[in-house]
């Protein structure tokens, strides 16, 4: 099992097109992690903003 996997990995590393594909996949993964991190951060900030608005509306009696 491991022999087949190692043989496949070696073949991919020897093939320049496969190496380029792997490099692109790694770069894409890093970009996606950055995007998801930014979205998560902005989502938390937006949630806090809407929570503050809701509290203000409750304070003035606009909502219960």
Coordinates of C-alpha atoms in Angstrom, one line a residue:
X1 CA 0.0 0.0 0.0
X2 CA 2.7 2.5 1.0
X3 CA 4.9 1.4 -1.9
X4 CA 2.1 2.3 -4.4
X5 CA 1.5 5.7 -2.7
X6 CA 5.2 6.5 -2.6
X7 CA 5.6 5.5 -6.2
X8 CA 2.7 7.8 -7.2
X9 CA 4.2 10.7 -5.2
X10 CA 7.6 10.2 -6.8
X11 CA 6.0 10.1 -10.3
X12 CA 4.1 13.3 -9.5
X13 CA 7.3 15.0 -8.3
X14 CA 9.2 14.0 -11.5
X15 CA 6.4 15.4 -13.7
X16 CA 6.8 19.2 -14.0
X17 CA 3.2 19.7 -14.8
X18 CA 2.1 17.9 -11.7
X19 CA 4.5 19.9 -9.6
X20 CA 3.1 23.1 -11.0
X21 CA -0.4 21.8 -10.3
X22 CA 0.6 21.1 -6.7
X23 CA 2.1 24.5 -6.3
X24 CA -1.1 26.1 -7.6
X25 CA -3.1 24.0 -5.2
X26 CA -1.0 25.1 -2.3
X27 CA -1.3 28.8 -3.2
X28 CA -5.0 28.4 -3.7
X29 CA -5.3 26.8 -0.2
X30 CA -3.4 29.7 1.3
X31 CA -5.6 32.2 -0.4
X32 CA -8.7 30.4 0.7
X33 CA -7.5 30.3 4.3
X34 CA -6.9 34.1 4.2
X35 CA -10.3 34.7 2.7
X36 CA -12.1 32.5 5.2
X37 CA -10.2 34.2 8.1
X38 CA -11.2 37.7 6.8
X39 CA -14.8 36.6 6.4
X40 CA -14.9 35.2 9.9
X41 CA -13.4 38.4 11.4
X42 CA -15.8 40.6 9.5
X43 CA -18.7 38.3 10.4
X44 CA -17.9 38.7 14.1
X45 CA -17.7 42.5 13.7
X46 CA -21.0 42.7 11.8
X47 CA -22.7 40.5 14.4
X48 CA -21.4 42.8 17.2
X49 CA -22.7 45.8 15.3
X50 CA -26.2 44.4 14.7
X51 CA -26.3 43.3 18.4
X52 CA -25.5 46.9 19.4
X53 CA -28.2 48.2 17.2
X54 CA -30.7 45.7 18.6
X55 CA -29.8 46.8 22.2
X56 CA -30.2 50.5 21.3
X57 CA -33.7 49.7 19.8
X58 CA -34.6 47.8 22.9
X59 CA -33.4 50.7 25.1
X60 CA -35.7 53.2 23.3
X61 CA -38.6 50.8 23.3
X62 CA -38.8 50.2 19.6
X63 CA -38.6 46.5 20.0
X64 CA -39.3 44.2 22.9

